[in-house]
Coordinates of C-alpha atoms in Angstrom, one line a residue:
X23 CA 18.5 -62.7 2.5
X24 CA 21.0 -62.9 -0.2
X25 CA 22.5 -59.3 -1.2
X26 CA 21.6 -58.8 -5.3
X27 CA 23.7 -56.0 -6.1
X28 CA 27.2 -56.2 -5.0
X29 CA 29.6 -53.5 -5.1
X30 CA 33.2 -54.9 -5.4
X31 CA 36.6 -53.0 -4.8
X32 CA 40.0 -54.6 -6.5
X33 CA 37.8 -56.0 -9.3
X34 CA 40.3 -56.4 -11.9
X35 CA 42.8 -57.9 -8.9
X36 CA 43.0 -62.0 -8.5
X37 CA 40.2 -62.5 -6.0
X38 CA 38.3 -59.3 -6.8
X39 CA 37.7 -60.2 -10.7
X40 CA 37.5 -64.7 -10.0
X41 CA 34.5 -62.9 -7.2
X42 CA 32.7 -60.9 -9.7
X43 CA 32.6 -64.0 -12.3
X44 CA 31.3 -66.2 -9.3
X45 CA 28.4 -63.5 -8.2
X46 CA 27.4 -62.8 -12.0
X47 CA 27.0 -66.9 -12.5
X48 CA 24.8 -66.6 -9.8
X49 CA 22.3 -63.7 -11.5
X50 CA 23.5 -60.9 -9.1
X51 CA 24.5 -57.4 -10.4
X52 CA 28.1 -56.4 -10.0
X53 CA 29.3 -53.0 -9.6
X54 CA 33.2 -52.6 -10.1
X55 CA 34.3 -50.0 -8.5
X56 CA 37.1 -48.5 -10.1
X57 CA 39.7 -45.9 -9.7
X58 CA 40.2 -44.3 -13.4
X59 CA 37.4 -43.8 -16.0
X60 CA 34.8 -46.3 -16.4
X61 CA 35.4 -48.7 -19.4
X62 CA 32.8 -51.0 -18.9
X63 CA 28.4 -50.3 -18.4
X64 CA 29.5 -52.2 -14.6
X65 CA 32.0 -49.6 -13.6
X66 CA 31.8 -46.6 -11.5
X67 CA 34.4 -44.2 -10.4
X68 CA 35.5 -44.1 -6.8
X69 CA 38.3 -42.3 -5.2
X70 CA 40.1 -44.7 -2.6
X71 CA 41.5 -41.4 -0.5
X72 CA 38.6 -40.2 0.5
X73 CA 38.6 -36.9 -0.5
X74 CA 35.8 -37.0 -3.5
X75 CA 33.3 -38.6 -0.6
X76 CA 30.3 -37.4 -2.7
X77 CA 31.2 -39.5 -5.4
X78 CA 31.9 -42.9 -3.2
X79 CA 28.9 -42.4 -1.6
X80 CA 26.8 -42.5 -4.9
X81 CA 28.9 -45.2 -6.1
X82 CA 27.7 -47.8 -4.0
X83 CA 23.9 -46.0 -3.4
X84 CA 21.7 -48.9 -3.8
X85 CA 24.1 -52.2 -3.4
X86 CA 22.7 -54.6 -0.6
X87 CA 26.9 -55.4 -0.1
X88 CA 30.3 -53.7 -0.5
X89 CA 33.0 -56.0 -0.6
X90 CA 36.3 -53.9 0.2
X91 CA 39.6 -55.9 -1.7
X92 CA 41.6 -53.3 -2.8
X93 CA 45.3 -52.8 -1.9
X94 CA 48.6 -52.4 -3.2
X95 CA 50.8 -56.0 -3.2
X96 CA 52.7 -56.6 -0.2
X97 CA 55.2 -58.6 -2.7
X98 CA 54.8 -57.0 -5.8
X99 CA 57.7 -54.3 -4.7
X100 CA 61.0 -54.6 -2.3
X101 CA 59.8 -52.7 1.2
X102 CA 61.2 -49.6 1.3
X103 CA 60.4 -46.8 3.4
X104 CA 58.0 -45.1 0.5
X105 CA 56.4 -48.7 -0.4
X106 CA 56.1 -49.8 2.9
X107 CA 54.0 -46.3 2.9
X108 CA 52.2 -47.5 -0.3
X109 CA 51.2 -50.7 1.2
X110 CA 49.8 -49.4 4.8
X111 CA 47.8 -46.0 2.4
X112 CA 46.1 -48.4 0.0
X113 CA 44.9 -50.1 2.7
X114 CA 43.6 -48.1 5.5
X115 CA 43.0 -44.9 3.1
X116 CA 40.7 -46.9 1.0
X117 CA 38.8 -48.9 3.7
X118 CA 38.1 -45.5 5.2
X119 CA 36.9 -44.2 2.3
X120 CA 34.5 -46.9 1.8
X121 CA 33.1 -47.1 5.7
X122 CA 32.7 -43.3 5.2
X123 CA 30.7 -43.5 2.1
X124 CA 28.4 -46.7 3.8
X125 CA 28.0 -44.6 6.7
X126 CA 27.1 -41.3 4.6
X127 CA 23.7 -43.0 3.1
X128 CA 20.3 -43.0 4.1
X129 CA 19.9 -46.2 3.6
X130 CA 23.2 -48.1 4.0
X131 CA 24.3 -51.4 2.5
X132 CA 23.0 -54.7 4.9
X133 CA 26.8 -56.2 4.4
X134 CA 30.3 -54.8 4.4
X135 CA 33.0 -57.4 3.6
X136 CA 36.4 -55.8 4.5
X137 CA 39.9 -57.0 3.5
X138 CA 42.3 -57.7 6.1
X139 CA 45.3 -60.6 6.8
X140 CA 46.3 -62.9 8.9
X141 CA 48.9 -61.0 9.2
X142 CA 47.2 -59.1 11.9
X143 CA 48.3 -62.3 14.2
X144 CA 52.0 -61.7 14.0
X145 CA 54.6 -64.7 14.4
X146 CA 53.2 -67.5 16.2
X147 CA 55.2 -70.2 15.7
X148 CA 53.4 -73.7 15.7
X149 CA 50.9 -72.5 18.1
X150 CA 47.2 -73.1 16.7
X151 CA 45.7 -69.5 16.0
X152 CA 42.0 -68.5 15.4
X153 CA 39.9 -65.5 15.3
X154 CA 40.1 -65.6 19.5
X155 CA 43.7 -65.4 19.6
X156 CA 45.9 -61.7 20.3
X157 CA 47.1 -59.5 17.7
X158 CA 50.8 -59.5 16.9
X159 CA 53.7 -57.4 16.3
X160 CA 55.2 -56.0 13.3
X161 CA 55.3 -54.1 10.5
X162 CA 52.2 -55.6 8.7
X163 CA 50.5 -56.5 12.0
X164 CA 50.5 -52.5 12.8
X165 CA 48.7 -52.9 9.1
X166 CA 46.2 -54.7 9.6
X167 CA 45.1 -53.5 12.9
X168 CA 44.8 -49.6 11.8
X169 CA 43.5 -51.4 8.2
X170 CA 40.4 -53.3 10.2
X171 CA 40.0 -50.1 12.7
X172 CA 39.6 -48.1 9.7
X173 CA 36.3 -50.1 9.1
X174 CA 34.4 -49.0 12.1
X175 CA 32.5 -46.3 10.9
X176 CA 30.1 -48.7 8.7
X177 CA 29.4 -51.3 11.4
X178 CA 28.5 -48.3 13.8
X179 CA 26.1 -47.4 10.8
X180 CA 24.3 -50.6 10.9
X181 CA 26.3 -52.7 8.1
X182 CA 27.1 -56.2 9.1
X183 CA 30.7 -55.8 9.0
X184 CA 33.0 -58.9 8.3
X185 CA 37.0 -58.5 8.6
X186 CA 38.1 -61.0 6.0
X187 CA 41.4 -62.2 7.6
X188 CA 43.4 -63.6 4.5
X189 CA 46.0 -66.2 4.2
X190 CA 48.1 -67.5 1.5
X191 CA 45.6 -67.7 -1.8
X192 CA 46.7 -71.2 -4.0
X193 CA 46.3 -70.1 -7.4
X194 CA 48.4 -70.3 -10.6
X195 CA 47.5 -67.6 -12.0
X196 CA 48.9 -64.3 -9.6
X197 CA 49.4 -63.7 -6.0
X198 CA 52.3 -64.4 -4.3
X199 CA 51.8 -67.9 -4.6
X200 CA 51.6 -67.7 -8.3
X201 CA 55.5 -66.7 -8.4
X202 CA 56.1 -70.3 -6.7
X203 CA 55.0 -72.0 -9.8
X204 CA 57.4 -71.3 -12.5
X205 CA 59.8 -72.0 -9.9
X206 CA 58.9 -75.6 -9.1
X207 CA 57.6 -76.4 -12.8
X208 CA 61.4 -75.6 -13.8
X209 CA 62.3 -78.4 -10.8
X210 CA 64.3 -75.6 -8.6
X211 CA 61.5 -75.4 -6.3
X212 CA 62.0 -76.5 -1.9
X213 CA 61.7 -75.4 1.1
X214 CA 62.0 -71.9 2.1
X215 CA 64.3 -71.0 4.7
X216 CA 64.6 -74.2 6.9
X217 CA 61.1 -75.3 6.1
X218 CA 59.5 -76.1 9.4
X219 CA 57.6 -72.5 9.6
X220 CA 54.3 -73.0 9.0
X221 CA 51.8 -71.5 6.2
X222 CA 47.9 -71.1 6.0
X223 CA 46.7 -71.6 2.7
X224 CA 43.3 -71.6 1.0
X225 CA 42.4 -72.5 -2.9
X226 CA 40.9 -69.9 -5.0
X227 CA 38.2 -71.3 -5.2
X228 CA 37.5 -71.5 -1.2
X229 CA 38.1 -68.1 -0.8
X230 CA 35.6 -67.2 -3.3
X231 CA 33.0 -69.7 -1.7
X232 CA 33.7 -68.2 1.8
X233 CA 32.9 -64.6 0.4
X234 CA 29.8 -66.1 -1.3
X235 CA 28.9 -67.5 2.0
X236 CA 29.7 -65.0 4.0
X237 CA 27.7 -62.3 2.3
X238 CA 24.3 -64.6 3.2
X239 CA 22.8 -63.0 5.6
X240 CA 21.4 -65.5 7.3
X241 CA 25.2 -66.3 8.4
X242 CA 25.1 -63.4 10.8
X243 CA 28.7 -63.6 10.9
X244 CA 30.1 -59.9 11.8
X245 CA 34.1 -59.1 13.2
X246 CA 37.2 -61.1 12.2
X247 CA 36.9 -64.3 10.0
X248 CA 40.2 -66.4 9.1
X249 CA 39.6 -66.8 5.4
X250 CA 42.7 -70.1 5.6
X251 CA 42.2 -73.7 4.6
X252 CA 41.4 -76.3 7.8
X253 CA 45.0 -77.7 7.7
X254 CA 47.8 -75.0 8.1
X255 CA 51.2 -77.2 7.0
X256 CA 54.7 -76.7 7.5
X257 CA 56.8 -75.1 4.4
X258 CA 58.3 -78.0 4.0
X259 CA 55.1 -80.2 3.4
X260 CA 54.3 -77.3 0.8
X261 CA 57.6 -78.1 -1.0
X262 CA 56.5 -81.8 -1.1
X263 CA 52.8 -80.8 -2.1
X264 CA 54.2 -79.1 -5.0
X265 CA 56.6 -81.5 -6.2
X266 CA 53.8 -84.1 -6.2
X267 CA 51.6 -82.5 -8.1
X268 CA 53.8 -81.1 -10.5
X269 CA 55.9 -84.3 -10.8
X270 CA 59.5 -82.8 -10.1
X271 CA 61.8 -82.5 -7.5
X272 CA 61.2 -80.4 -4.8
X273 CA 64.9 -80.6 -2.9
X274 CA 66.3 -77.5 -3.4
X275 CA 66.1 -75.1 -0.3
X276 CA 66.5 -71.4 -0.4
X277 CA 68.9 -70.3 2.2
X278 CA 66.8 -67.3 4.5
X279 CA 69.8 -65.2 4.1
X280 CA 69.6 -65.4 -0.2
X281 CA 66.5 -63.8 0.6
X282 CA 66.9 -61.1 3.1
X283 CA 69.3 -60.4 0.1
X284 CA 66.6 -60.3 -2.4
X285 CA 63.5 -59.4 -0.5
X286 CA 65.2 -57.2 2.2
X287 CA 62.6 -57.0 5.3
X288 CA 59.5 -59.0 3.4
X289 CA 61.9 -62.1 3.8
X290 CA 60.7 -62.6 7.5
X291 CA 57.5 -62.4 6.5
X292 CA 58.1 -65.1 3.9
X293 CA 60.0 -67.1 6.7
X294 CA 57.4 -66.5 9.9
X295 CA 55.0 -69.0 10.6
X296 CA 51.7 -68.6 11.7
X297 CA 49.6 -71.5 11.6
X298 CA 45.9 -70.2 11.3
X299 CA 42.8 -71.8 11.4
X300 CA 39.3 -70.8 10.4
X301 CA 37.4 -71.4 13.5
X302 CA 34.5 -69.4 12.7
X303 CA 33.9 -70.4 9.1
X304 CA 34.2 -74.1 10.0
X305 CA 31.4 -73.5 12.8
X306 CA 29.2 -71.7 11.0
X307 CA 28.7 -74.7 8.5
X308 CA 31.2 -73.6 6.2
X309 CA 32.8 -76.9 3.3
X310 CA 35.5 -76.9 2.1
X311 CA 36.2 -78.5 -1.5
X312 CA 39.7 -78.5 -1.5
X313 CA 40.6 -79.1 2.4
X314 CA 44.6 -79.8 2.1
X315 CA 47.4 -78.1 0.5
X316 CA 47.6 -81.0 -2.1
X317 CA 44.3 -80.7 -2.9
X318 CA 44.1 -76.7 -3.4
X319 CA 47.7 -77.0 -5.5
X320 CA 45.9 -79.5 -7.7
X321 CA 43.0 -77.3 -8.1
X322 CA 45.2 -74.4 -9.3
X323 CA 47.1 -76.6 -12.0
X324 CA 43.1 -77.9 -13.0
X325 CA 42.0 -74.3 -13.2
X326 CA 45.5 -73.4 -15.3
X327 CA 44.4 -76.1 -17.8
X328 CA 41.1 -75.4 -18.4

């Protein structure tokens, strides 16, 4: 069974507002769930602290699924003490609020698709990680594991909760990998750092069809799911992917110290490899359309065009 009405946190947000134009192709009802006053007849007021519980709980009173994306930008701001507060809040604040408001109703939804990272892994090096392998350490580790721990309450209510473990999103048109762009396009773009860390993309449009596909309920996929393309690839092999498509150089590394100077403590994040695959979706059936890095890059530029 395939949920029809879909309540979606983060709506306006890359992946949030791409999912909503997917599920509404498809003939199923959206319902954004939104922060300020509703502007639109598929907008409802929620409150992401928890505190107006009444009102989250009518909110999402007849969806079949939640799907929980919302959360402040882990590289939208430099990581000081008060964002670094920002970024953990908007996480586990609002994925409380929303298990409390699942578990509140009668009749729950069937499916609760909660946000997460891959960050939850930690540093691992060029050791092969999936959805088996130990939590790491960390600043956005500690994140994630209170940020998936705050979902609990709606799987004990009966939801199907999935813990949508996120990697690097390939698209051109925000996210962090958005800023990389402009960069290479202007043919300054190379490795990062000294380019053998490795990263675990996944093209938009992937991450939208592992959503769709995990919101089937005849799936019955429940706990963590790596949402990361097949083939993790080294920093460097990024670089090159990017230089190739984009037809210009792609020499020029960025010293990790130049960033430490510009990011502060994000820069080991942006230097820390975790090479992530997505065991579960890929034995559950799951296809992927754009499999390497190349190939999800190229989409982005496609989807830039058009």
């Amino acid at each position: 069974m395939e949920p029809r009405r879909v309540a979606i946190t983060g709506s306006h947000g890359l992946i949030g507002g791409a999912l909503a134009d997917a599920l509404r192709r498809e003939g199923r009802d959206v319902v954004r769930l939104v922060r300020g006053e509703p502007r639109a007849d598929d907008e409802q007021r929620w409150d992401p602290s928890g505190r107006e519980q009444e009102r989250n709980a009518a909110a999402i009173e007849g969806c079949d699924a939640v799907v929980h994306l919302a959360g402040a930008g882990v590289a939208d701001r430099r990581w000081t003490a008060s964002y670094k507060a920002v970024i953990r809040d908007s996480r586990v604040l609002g994925t409380a609020a929303v298990a409390a408001a699942i578990a509140s109703l009668t009749t729950p939804p069937r499916v609760f698709l909660s946000g997460s990272a891959i960050g939850w892994y930690g540093y691992t090096g060029d050791r092969v990680i999936d959805e088996d392998s130990p939590g790491g350490s960390g600043f956005l580790a500690a994140v994630a594991r209170d940020w998936e721990a705050a979902a609990r309450p709606a799987e004990r209510a009966g939801a199907r909760t999935v813990l949508l473990r996120t990697g690097l999103v390939v698209s051109g048109a925000g996210g962090a990998w958005g800023r990389l762009f402009p960069i290479f396009r202007a043919g300054v773009g190379g490795p990062i750092g000294g380019g053998r860390q490795y990263w675990s993309p996944i093209s938009l449009d992937d991450h939208i069809a592992a959503v769709r596909f995990l919101l089937d309920d005849a799936t019955g996929l429940a706990g963590p799911v790596n949402l990361t393309g097949p083939h993790p690839v080294t920093n460097r092999e990024v670089a090159r992917a990017m230089g190739r498509v984009l037809r210009r150089p792609a020499v020029f590394p960025v010293p990790a110290p130049l960033l430490r100077v510009v990011l502060g403590e994000f820069a080991q994040d942006v230097v820390g490899s975790q090479r992530v695959v997505p065991r579960r979706l890929l034995d559950a059936g799951f296809s992927f359309a754009h499999p390497t890095v190349e190939d999800a890059v190229r989409a982005a530029v496609a989807a830039r065009r058009g």
